[in-house]
Coordinates of C-alpha atoms in Angstrom, one line a residue:
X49 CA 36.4 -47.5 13.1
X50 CA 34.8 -44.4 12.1
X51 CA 36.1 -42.0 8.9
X52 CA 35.4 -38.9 6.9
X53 CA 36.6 -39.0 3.6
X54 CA 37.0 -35.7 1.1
X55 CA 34.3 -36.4 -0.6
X56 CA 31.8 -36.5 2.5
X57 CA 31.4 -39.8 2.7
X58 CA 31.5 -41.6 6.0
X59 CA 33.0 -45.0 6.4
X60 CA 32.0 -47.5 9.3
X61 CA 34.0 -50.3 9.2
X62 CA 33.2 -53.0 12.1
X63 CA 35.2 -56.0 10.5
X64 CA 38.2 -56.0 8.3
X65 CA 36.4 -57.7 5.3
X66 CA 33.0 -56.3 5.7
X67 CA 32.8 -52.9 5.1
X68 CA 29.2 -50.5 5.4
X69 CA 29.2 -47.4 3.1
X70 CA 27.0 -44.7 4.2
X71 CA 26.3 -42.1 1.8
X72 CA 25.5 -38.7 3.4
X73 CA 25.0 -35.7 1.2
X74 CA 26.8 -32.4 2.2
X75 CA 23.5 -30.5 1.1
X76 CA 20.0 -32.7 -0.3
X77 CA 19.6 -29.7 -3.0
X78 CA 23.1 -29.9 -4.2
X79 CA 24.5 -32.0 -7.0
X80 CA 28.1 -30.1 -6.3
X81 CA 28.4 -30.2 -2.9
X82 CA 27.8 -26.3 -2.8
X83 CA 25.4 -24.7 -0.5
X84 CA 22.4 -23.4 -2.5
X85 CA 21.1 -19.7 -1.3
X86 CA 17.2 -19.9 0.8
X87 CA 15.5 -19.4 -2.5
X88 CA 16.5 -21.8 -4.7
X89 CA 15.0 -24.8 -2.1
X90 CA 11.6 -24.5 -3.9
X91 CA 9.8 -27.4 -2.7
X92 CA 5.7 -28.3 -3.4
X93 CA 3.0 -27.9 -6.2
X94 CA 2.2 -24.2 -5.2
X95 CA -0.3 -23.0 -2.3
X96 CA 0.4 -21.8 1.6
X97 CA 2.3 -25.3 2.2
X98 CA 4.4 -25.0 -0.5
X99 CA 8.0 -23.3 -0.8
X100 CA 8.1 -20.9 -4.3
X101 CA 11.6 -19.5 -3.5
X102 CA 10.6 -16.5 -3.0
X103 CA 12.0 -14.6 0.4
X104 CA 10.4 -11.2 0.7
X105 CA 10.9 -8.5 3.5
X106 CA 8.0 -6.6 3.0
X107 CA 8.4 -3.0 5.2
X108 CA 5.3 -1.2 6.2
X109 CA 3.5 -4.8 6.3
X110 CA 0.4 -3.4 9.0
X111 CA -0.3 -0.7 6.3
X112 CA -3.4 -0.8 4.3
X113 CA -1.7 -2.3 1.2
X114 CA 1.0 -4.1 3.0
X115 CA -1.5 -6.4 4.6
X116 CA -2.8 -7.3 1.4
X117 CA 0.6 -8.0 0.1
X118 CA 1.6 -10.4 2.8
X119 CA -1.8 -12.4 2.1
X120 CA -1.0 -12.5 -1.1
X121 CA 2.3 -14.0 -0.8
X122 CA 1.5 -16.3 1.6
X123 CA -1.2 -17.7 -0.7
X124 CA 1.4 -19.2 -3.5
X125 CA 4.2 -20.5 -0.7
X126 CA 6.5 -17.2 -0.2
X127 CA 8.0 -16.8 3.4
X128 CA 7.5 -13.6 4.8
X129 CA 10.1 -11.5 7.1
X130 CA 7.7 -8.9 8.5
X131 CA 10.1 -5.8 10.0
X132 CA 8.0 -4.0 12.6
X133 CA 8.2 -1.3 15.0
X134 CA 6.2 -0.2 18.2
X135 CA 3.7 -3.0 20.2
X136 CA 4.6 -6.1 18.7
X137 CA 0.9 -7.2 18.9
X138 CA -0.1 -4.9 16.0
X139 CA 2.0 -7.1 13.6
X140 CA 0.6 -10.3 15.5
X141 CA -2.4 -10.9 13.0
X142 CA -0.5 -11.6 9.9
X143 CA 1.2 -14.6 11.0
X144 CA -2.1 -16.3 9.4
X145 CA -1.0 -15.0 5.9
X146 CA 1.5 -17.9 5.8
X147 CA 2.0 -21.7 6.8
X148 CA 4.2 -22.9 9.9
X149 CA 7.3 -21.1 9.8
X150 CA 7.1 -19.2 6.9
X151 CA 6.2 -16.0 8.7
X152 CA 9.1 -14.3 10.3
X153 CA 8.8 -11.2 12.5
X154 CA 11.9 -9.0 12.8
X155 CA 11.8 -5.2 15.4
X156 CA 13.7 -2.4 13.5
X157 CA 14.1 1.1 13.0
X158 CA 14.0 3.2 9.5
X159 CA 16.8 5.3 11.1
X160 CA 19.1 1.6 12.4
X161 CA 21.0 0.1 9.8
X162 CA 21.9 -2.6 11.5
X163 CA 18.1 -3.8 12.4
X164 CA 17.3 -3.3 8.7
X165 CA 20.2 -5.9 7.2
X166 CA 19.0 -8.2 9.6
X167 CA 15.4 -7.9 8.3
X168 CA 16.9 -8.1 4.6
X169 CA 19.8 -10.6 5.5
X170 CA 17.9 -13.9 3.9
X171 CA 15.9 -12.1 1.2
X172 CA 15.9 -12.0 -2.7
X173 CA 12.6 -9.7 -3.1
X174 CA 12.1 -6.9 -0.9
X175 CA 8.9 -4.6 -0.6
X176 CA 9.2 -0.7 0.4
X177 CA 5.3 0.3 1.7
X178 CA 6.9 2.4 4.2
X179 CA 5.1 6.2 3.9
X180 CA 4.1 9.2 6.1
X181 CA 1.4 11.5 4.9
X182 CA 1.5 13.1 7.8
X183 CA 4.2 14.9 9.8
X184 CA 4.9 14.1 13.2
X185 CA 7.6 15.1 15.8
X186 CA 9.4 12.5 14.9
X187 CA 9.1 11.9 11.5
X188 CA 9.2 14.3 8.6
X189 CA 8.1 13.5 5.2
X190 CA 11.6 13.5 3.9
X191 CA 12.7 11.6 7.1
X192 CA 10.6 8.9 5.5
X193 CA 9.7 9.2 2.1
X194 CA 13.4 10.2 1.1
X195 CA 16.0 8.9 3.5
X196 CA 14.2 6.1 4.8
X197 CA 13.6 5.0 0.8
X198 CA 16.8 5.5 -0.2
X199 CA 18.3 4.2 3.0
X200 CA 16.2 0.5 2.5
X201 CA 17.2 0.5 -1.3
X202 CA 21.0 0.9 -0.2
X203 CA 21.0 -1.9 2.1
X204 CA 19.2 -3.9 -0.3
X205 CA 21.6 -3.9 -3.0
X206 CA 24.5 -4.3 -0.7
X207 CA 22.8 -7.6 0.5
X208 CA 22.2 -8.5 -2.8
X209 CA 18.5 -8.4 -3.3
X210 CA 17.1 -9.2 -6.7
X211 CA 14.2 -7.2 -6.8
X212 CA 13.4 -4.0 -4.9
X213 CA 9.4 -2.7 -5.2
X214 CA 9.0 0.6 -4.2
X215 CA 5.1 2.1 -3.9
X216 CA 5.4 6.0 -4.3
X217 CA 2.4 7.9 -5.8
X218 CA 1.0 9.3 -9.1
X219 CA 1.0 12.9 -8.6
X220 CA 4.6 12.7 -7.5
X221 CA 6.8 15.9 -9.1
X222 CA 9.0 18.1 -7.4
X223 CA 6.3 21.2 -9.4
X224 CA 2.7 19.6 -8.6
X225 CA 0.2 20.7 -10.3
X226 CA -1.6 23.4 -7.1
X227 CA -4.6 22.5 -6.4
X228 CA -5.1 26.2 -4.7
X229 CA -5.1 25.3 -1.2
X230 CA -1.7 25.4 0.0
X231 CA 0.5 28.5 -1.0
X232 CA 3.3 26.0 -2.3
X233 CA 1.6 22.8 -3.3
X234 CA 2.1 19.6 -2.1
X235 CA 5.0 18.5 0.3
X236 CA 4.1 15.1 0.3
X237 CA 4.0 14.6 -3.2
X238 CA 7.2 16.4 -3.9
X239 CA 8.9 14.3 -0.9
X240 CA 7.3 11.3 -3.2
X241 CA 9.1 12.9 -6.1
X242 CA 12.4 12.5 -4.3
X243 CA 12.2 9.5 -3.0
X244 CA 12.0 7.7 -6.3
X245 CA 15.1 9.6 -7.4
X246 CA 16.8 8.4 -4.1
X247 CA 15.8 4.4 -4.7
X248 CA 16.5 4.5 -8.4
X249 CA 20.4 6.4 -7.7
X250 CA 20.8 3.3 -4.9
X251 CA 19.5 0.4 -6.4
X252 CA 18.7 1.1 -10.5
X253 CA 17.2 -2.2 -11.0
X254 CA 14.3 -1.3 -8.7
X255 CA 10.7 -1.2 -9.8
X256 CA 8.2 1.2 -8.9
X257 CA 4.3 1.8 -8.3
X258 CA 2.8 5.3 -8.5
X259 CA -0.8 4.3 -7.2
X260 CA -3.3 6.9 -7.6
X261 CA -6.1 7.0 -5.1
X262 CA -6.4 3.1 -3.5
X263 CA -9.7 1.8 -1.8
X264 CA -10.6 -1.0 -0.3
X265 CA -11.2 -2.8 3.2
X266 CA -9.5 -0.1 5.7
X267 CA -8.4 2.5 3.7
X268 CA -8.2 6.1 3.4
X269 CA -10.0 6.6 1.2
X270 CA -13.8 5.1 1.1
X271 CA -13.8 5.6 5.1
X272 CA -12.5 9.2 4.4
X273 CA -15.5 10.4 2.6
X274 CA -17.6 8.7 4.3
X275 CA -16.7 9.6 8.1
X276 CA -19.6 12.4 9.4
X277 CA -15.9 14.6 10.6
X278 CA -15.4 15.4 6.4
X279 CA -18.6 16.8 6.0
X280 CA -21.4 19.7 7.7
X281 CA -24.0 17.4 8.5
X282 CA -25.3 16.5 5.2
X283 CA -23.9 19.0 3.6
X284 CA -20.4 18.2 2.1
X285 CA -17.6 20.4 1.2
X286 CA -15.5 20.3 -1.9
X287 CA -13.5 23.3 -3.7
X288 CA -15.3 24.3 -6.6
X289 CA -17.8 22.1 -5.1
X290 CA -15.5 19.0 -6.9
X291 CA -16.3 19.9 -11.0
X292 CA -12.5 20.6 -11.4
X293 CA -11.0 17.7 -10.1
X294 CA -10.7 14.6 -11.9
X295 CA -9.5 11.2 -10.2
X296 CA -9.2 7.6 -11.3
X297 CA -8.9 5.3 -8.0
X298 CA -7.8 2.1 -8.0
X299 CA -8.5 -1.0 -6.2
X300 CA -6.5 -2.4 -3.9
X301 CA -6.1 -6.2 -5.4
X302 CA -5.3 -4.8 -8.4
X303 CA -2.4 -3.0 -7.4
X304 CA -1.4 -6.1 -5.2
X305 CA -1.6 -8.3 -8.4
X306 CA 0.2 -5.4 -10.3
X307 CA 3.4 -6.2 -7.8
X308 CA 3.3 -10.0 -7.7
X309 CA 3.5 -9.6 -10.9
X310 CA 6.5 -7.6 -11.3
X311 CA 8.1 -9.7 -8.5
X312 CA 7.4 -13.3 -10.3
X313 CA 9.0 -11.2 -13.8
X314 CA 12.6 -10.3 -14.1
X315 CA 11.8 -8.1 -17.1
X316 CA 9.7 -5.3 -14.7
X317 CA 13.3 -4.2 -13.5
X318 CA 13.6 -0.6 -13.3
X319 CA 10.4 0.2 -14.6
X320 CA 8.0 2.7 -13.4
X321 CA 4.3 2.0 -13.1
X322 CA 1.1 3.9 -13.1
X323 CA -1.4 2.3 -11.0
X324 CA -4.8 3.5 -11.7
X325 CA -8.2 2.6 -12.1
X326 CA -9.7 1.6 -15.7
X327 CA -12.3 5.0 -15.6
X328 CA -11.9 8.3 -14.9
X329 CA -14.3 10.3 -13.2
X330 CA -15.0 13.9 -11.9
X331 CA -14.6 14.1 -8.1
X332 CA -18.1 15.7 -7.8
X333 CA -19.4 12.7 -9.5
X334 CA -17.1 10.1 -7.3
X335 CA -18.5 11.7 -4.3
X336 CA -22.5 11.9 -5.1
X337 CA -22.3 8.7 -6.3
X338 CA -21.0 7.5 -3.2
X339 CA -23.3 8.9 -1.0
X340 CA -26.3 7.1 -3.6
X341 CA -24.7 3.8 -2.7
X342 CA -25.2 4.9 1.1
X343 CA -28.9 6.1 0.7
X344 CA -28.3 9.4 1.9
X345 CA -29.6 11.7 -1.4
X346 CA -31.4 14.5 -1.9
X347 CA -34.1 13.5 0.7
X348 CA -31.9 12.7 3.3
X349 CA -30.7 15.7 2.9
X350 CA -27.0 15.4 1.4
X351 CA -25.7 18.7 -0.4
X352 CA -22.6 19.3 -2.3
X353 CA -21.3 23.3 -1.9
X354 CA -17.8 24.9 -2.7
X355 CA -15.7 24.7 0.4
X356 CA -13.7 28.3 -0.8
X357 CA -16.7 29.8 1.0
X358 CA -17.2 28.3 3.7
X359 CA -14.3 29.9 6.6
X360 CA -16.4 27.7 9.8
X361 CA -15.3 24.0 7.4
X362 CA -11.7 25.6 7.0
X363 CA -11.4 26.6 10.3
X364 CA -12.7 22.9 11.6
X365 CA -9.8 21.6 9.6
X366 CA -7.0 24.1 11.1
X367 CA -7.8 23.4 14.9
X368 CA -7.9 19.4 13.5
X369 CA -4.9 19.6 12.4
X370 CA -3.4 21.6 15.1
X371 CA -5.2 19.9 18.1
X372 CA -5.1 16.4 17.0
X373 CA -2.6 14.5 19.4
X374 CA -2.4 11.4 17.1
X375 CA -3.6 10.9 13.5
X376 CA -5.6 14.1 12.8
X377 CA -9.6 12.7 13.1
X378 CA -10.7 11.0 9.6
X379 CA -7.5 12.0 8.4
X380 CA -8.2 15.6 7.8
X381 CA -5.9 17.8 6.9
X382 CA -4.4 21.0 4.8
X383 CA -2.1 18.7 3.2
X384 CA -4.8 16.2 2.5
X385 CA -7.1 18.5 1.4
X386 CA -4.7 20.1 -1.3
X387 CA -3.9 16.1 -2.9
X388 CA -7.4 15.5 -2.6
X389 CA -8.4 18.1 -4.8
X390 CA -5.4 17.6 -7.5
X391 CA -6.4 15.6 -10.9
X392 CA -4.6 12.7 -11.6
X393 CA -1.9 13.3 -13.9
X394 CA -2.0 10.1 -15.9
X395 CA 1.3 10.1 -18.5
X396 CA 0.6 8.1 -22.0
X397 CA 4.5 7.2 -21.8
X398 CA 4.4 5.5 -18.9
X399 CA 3.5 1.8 -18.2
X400 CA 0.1 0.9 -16.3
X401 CA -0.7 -1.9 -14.7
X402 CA -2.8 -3.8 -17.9
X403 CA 0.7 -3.9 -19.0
X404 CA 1.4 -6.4 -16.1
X405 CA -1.5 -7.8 -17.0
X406 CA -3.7 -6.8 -14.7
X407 CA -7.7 -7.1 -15.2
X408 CA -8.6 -3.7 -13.5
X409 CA -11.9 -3.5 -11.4
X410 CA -14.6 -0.7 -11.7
X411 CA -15.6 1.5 -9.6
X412 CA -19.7 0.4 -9.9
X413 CA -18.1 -3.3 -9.3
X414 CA -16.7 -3.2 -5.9
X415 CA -18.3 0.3 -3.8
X416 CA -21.1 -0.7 -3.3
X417 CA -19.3 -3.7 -1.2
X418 CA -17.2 -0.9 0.3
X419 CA -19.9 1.3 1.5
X420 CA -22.3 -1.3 2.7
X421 CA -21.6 -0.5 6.6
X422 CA -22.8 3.0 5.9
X423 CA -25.5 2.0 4.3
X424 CA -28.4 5.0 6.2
X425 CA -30.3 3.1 9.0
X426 CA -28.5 -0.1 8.7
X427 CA -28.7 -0.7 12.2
X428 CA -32.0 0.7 13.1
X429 CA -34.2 -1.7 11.3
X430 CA -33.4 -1.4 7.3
X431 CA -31.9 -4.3 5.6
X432 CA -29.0 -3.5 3.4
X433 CA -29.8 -6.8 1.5
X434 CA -33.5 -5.8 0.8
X435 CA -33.9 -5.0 -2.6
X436 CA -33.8 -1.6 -3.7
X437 CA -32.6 0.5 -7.1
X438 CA -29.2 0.1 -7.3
X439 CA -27.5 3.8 -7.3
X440 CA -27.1 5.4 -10.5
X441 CA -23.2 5.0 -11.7
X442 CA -21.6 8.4 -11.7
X443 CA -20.6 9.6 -15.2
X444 CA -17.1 9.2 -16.8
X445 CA -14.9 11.5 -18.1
X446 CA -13.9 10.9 -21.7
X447 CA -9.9 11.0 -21.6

């Protein structure tokens, strides 16, 4: 005879005076018999094949930081539910950033509620990367930078996430600083502005990353300058030729470190962080120096002017940005152009990510790494690993 007791234990009894006791646990985590949540069944040392308790939705994963992100978490044992939208063979590659089954892929829709709980359903961490810099029919920069933010941080607190990240950017005020290009400033950045007041109303407790400029593998930024569309030839347009712009670009691992960070410590809760880079630099000087790295100076025949005079590079960028089915080419753009040219407003009062601990990389550190594949004559029979001066580091701005 076969029995359940109360207690969960089952009783086979085959003959009166010999009984068997089989012990079976309601749940192998639980002392109480009370079923544990997903993240508190932390099992291993640490690594891919470990379990850290850590469930994170991370939205905009096939982004140029999201990517990063995922591998990141994947690398100390974090399962991964990777919300995606469109071909679902673009989201295909990051099911290496975890071990068996800890990658989850999950279709969904910024504007469908219900696919976003089910992306957020299991989590205790989730990751907001979504962004549009630039408009489309279907998406507006408050479509996705406002209501889309404050629509994930919503659902997130109803679920009963622990920590929302939310990446915005540094610039972000509802009166940027004009740059001179566009009548009323920056859109974007003021849609940015908004945003943050949207997650913060709807889930106070979240934690958020202005980034300034970010470069690294596929970004917007190194390939940006460096595409032959941005320039005349060798001659390369800036607005007052770059000397009053000052930037201070980060790199990307830092700003990935900067958020596992904050995840792994309760104490980051609705804090605000500036993510920049540890110099700050004229654009002018960003920009020559960059084109050093690539071997195309003075002799090749590389030339910085002022773009204010020059109507044939302003027109290029108009019928770009009016012609451009897609993504306008290198990313070109009014709106671009006008963030591009705006100095990084870095605020004393605010944390950075040293605070998180973070040991920030240089700019002479990691470029020329970044700019080796457009490194002049690479492919027509120059090595880029023979020796040869390294390119003079571009002067700092005292701040």
């Amino acid at each position: 005879m076969t029995m359940i007791t109360s207690t969960g234990l089952k009783l086979i009894t085959k003959h009166p005076p010999i009984v068997a006791v089989t012990y079976i646990r309601l749940n192998n985590y639980s002392t109480n018999n009370q079923i544990l949540n997903l993240s508190e069944l932390k099992r291993g040392t640490g690594g891919r094949s470990s379990f850290n308790g850590v469930v994170a939705t991370v939205f905009g994963a096939t982004g140029f930081i999201g990517r990063y992100i995922c591998n990141r978490l994947g690398k100390c044992g974090s399962q991964i539910i990777i919300p995606y939208r469109g071909d679902n063979y673009e989201p295909l590659r990051l099911k290496l950033v975890g071990d068996l089954g800890q990658v989850y892929f999950h279709p969904y829709d910024l504007r469908d509620e219900e696919s976003i709980k089910k992306c957020i359903k299991y989590s205790n961490v989730v990751v907001n990367l979504v962004g549009r810099d630039w408009e489309t029919r279907n998406f507006k920069f408050d479509d996705v930078n406002v209501e889309g933010a404050r629509r994930l941080a919503r659902l997130a607190k109803a679920a009963g996430v622990e920590r929302f990240i939310h990446l915005s950017a540094l610039n972000a005020s509802e009166t940027p600083n004009e740059a001179g290009l566009l009548p009323n400033g920056s859109r974007w950045l003021r849609s940015k502005a908004r945003g943050e007041e949207a997650v913060l109303e709807e889930f106070p407790e979240a934690t958020i990353f202005r980034p300034s400029d970010v470069y690294g593998q596929e970004d917007r930024f190194v390939r940006y300058y460096a595409h032959p569309w941005r320039r005349i030839g060798p001659l390369f347009p800036l607005w007052h030729k770059g000397e009053k712009t000052e930037k201070q670009p980060v790199y990307v691992g830092d700003v990935v470190t900067g958020i596992m960070n904050a995840i792994k410590d309760p104490d980051t809760a609705g804090k605000i962080y500036q993510a920049v880079g540890p110099k700050r630099y004229l654009l002018s000087e960003l920009v020559d120096y960059f084109y050093r790295i690539m071997r195309k100076d003075d002799e090749w025949g590389y030339k910085r002017y002022d773009m204010r005079w020059d109507p044939f590079f302003q027109l290029r960028v108009t019928l770009t940005q009016k012609l451009s089915l897609n993504w306008p080419i290198a990313h070109l753009h009014w709106e671009k152009l006008e963030r591009e040219h705006l100095s990084d407003d870095v605020q004393s009062d605010i944390l950075s990510l040293e605070d998180l601990g973070v040991n920030l990389t240089t700019i002479e550190q990691q470029m020329p790494w970044e700019f080796k594949p457009w490194t002049y004559a690479i492919y027509r029979g120059q090595d880029p690993d023979e020796p040869f001066a390294a390119a003079a580091p571009p002067r700092t701005v005292n701040v």
